[in-house]
PDB file of C-alpha atoms in Angstrom:
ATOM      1  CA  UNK A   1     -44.339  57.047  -7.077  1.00 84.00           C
ATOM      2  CA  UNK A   2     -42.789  56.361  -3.636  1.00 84.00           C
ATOM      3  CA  UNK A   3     -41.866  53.093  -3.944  1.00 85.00           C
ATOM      4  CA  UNK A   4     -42.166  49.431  -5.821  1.00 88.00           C
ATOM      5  CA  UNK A   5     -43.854  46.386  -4.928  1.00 91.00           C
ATOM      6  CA  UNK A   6     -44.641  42.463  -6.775  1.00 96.00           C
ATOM      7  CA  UNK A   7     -46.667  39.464  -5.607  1.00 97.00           C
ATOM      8  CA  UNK A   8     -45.305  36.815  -4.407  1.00 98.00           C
ATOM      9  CA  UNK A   9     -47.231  33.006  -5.093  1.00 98.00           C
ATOM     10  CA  UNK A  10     -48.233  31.667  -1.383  1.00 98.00           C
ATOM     11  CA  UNK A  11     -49.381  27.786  -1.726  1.00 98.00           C
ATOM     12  CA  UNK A  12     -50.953  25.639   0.994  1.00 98.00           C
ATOM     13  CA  UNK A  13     -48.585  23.572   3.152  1.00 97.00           C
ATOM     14  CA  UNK A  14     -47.659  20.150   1.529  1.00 94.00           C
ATOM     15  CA  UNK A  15     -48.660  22.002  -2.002  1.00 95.00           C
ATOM     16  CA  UNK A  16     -46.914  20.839  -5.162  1.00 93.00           C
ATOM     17  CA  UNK A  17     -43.507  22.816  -5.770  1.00 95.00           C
ATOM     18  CA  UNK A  18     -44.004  25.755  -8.408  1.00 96.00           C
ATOM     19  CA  UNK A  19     -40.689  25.516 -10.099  1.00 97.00           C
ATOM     20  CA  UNK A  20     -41.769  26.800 -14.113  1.00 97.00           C
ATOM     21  CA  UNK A  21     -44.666  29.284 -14.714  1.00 97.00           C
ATOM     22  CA  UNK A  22     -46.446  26.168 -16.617  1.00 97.00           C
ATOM     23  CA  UNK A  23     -46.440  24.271 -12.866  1.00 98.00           C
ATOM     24  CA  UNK A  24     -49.439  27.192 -12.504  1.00 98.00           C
ATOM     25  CA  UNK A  25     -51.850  26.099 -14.907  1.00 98.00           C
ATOM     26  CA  UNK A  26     -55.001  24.847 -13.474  1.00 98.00           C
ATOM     27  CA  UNK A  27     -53.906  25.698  -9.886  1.00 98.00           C
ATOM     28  CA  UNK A  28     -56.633  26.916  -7.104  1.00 98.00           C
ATOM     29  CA  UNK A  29     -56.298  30.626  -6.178  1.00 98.00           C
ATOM     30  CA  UNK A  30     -58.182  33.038  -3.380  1.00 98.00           C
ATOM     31  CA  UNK A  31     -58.917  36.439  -4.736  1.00 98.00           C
ATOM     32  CA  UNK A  32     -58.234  39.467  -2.902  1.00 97.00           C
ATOM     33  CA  UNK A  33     -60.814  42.044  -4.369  1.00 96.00           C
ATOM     34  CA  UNK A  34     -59.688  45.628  -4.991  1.00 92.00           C
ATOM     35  CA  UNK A  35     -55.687  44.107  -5.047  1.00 92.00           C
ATOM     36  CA  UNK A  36     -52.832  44.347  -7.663  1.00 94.00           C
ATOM     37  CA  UNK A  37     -53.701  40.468  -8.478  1.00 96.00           C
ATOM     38  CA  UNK A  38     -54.981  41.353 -11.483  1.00 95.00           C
ATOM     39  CA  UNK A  39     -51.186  41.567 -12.921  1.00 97.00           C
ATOM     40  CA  UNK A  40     -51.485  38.253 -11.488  1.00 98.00           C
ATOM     41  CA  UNK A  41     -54.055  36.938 -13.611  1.00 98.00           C
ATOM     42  CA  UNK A  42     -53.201  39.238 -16.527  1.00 97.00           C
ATOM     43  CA  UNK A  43     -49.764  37.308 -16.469  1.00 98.00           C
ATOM     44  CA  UNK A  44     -51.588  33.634 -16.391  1.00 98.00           C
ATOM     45  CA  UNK A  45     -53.726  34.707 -19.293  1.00 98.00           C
ATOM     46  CA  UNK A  46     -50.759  36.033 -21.345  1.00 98.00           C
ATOM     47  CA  UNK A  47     -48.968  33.070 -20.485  1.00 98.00           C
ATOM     48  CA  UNK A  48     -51.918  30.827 -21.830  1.00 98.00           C
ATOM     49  CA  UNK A  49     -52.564  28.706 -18.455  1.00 98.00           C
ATOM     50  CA  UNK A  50     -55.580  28.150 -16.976  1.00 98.00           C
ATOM     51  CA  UNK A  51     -56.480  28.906 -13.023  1.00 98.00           C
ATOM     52  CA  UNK A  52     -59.658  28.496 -10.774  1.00 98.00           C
ATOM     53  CA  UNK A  53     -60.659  31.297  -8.187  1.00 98.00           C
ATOM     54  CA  UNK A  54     -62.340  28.886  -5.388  1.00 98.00           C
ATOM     55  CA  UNK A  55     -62.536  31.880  -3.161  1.00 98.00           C
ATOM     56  CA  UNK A  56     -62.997  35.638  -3.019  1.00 98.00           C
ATOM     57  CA  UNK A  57     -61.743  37.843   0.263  1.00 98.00           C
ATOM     58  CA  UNK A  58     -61.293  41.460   1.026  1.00 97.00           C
ATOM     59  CA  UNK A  59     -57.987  41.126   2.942  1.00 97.00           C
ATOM     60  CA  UNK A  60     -54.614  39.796   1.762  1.00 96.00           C
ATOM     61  CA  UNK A  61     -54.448  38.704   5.468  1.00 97.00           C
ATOM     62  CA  UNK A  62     -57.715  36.780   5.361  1.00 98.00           C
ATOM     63  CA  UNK A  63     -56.403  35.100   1.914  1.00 98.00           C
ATOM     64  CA  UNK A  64     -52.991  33.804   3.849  1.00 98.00           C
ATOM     65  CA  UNK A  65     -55.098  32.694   6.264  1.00 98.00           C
ATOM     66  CA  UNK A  66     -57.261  30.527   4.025  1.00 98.00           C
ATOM     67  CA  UNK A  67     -54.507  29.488   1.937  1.00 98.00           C
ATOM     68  CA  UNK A  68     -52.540  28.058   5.479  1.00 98.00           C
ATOM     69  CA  UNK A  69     -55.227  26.161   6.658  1.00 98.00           C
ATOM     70  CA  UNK A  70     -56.653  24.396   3.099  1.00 97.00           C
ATOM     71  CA  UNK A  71     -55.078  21.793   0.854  1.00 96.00           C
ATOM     72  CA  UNK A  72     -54.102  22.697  -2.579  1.00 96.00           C
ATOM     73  CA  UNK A  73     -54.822  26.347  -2.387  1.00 98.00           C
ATOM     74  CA  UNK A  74     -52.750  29.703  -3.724  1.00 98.00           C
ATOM     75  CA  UNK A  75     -52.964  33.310  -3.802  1.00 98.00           C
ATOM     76  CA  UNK A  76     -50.834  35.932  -5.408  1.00 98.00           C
ATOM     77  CA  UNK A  77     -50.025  38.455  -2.030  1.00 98.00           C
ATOM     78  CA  UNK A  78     -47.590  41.447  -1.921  1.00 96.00           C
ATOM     79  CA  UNK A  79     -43.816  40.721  -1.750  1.00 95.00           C
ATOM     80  CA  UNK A  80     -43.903  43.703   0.987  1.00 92.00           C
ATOM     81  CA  UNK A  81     -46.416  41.786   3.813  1.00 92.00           C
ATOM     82  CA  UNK A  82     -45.568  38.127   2.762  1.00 96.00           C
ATOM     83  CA  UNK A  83     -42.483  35.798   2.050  1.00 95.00           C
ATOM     84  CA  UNK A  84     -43.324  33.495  -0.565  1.00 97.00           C
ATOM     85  CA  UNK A  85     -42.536  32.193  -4.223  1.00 98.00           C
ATOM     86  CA  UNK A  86     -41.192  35.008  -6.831  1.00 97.00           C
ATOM     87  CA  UNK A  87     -42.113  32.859 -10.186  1.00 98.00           C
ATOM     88  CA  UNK A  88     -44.328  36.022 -11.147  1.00 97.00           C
ATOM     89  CA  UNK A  89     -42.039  39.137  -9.531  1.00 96.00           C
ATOM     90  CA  UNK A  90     -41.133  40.747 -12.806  1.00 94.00           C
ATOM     91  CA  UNK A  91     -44.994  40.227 -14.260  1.00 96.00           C
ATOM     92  CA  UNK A  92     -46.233  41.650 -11.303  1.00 96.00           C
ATOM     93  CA  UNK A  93     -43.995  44.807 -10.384  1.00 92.00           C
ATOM     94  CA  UNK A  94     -46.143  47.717  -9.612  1.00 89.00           C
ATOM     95  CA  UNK A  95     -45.394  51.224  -8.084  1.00 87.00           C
ATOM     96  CA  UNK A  96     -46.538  52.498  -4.972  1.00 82.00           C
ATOM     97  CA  UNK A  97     -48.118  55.769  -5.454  1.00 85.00           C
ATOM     98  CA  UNK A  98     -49.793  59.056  -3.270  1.00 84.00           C
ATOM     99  CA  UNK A  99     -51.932  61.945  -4.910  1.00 85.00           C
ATOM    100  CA  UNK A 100     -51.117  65.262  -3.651  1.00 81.00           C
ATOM    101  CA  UNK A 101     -54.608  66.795  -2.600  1.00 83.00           C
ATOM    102  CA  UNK A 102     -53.591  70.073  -0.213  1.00 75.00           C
ATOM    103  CA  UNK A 103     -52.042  72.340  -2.204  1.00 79.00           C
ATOM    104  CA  UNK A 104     -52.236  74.895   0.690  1.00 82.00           C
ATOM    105  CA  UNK A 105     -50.321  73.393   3.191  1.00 83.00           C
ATOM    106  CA  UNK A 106     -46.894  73.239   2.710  1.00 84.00           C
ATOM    107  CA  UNK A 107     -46.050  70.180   5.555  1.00 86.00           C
ATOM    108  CA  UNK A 108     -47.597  68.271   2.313  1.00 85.00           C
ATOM    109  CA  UNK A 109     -44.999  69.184   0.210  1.00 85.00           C
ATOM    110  CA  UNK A 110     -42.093  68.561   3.040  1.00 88.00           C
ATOM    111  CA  UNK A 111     -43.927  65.274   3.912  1.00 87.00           C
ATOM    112  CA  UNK A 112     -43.791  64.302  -0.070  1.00 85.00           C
ATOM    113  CA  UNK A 113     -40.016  65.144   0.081  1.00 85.00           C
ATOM    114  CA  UNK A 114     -39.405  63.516   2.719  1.00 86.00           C
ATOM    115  CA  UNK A 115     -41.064  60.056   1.367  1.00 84.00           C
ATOM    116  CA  UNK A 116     -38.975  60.348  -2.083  1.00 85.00           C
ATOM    117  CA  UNK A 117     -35.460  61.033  -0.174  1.00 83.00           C
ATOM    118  CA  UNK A 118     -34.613  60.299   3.616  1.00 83.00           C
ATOM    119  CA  UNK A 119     -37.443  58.094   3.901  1.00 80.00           C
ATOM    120  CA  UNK A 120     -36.397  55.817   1.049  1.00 84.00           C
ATOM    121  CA  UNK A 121     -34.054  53.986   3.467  1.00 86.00           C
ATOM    122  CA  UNK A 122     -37.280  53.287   5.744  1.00 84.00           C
ATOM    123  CA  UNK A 123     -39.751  52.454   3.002  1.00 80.00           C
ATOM    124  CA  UNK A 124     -36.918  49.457   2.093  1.00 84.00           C
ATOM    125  CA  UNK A 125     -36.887  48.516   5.620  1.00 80.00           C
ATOM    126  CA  UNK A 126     -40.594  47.757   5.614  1.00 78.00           C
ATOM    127  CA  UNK A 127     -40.452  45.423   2.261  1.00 76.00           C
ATOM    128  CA  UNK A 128     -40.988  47.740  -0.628  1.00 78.00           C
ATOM    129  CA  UNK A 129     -38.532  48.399  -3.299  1.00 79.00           C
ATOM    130  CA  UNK A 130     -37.612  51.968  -2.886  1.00 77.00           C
ATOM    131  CA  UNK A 131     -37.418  54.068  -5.718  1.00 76.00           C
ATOM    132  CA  UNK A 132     -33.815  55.248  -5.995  1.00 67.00           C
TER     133      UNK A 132
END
């Protein structure tokens, strides 16, 4: 793990204010396939609350985009890339990862180093939660 990241809850302008995880229930969502919103929807179901997907993308970009420009729409987009509502930061906390895969050159071992220690201060700069 290099670092940490959660979803933040991004809602159409002139949306109903999410102040309680039960303001969530029956809400419209765009999904990003291949993202970390399943925590997102993991956490709904756990929490018993019900949720549409009116829309599937392939780019947290292209969901923000959507979301802005509809009425009474919502998607679940990383804290790092987007400022938005943190009702769902603890349920949706997930690491950051790399896997190693040149063994034989050692600038991938400095480079790994490097990302865990002086880096740390950079990887906080750009929105992540760094791991120290």
């Amino acid at each position: 793990p290099i670092a940490y990241d959660y979803l933040v809850l991004i809602s159409s302008p002139g949306s109903k204010k999410i102040t309680s995880i039960k303001d969530l229930d029956n809400l419209d969502f765009v999904k990003v396939d291949g993202s970390a919103q399943r925590l997102a929807w993991n956490s709904l179901e756990h929490y018993d609350l019900n949720y549409n997907i009116k829309h599937r993308v392939n780019s947290q970009f292209d969901a923000f985009k959507l979301v802005k420009n509809s009425k009474n729409l919502h998607s679940f987009l990383n804290a790092s890339y987007f400022n938005g509502n943190k009702i769902l930061k603890f349920d949706t906390r997930h690491v950051i990862s790399l896997v190693k895969v040149n063994d034989d050159d050692p600038k991938t071992d400095d480079f790994i180093n490097y990302l865990l220690t002086k880096a740390q201060k950079d990887i906080e700069n750009q929105g992540f939660i760094p791991m120290d």
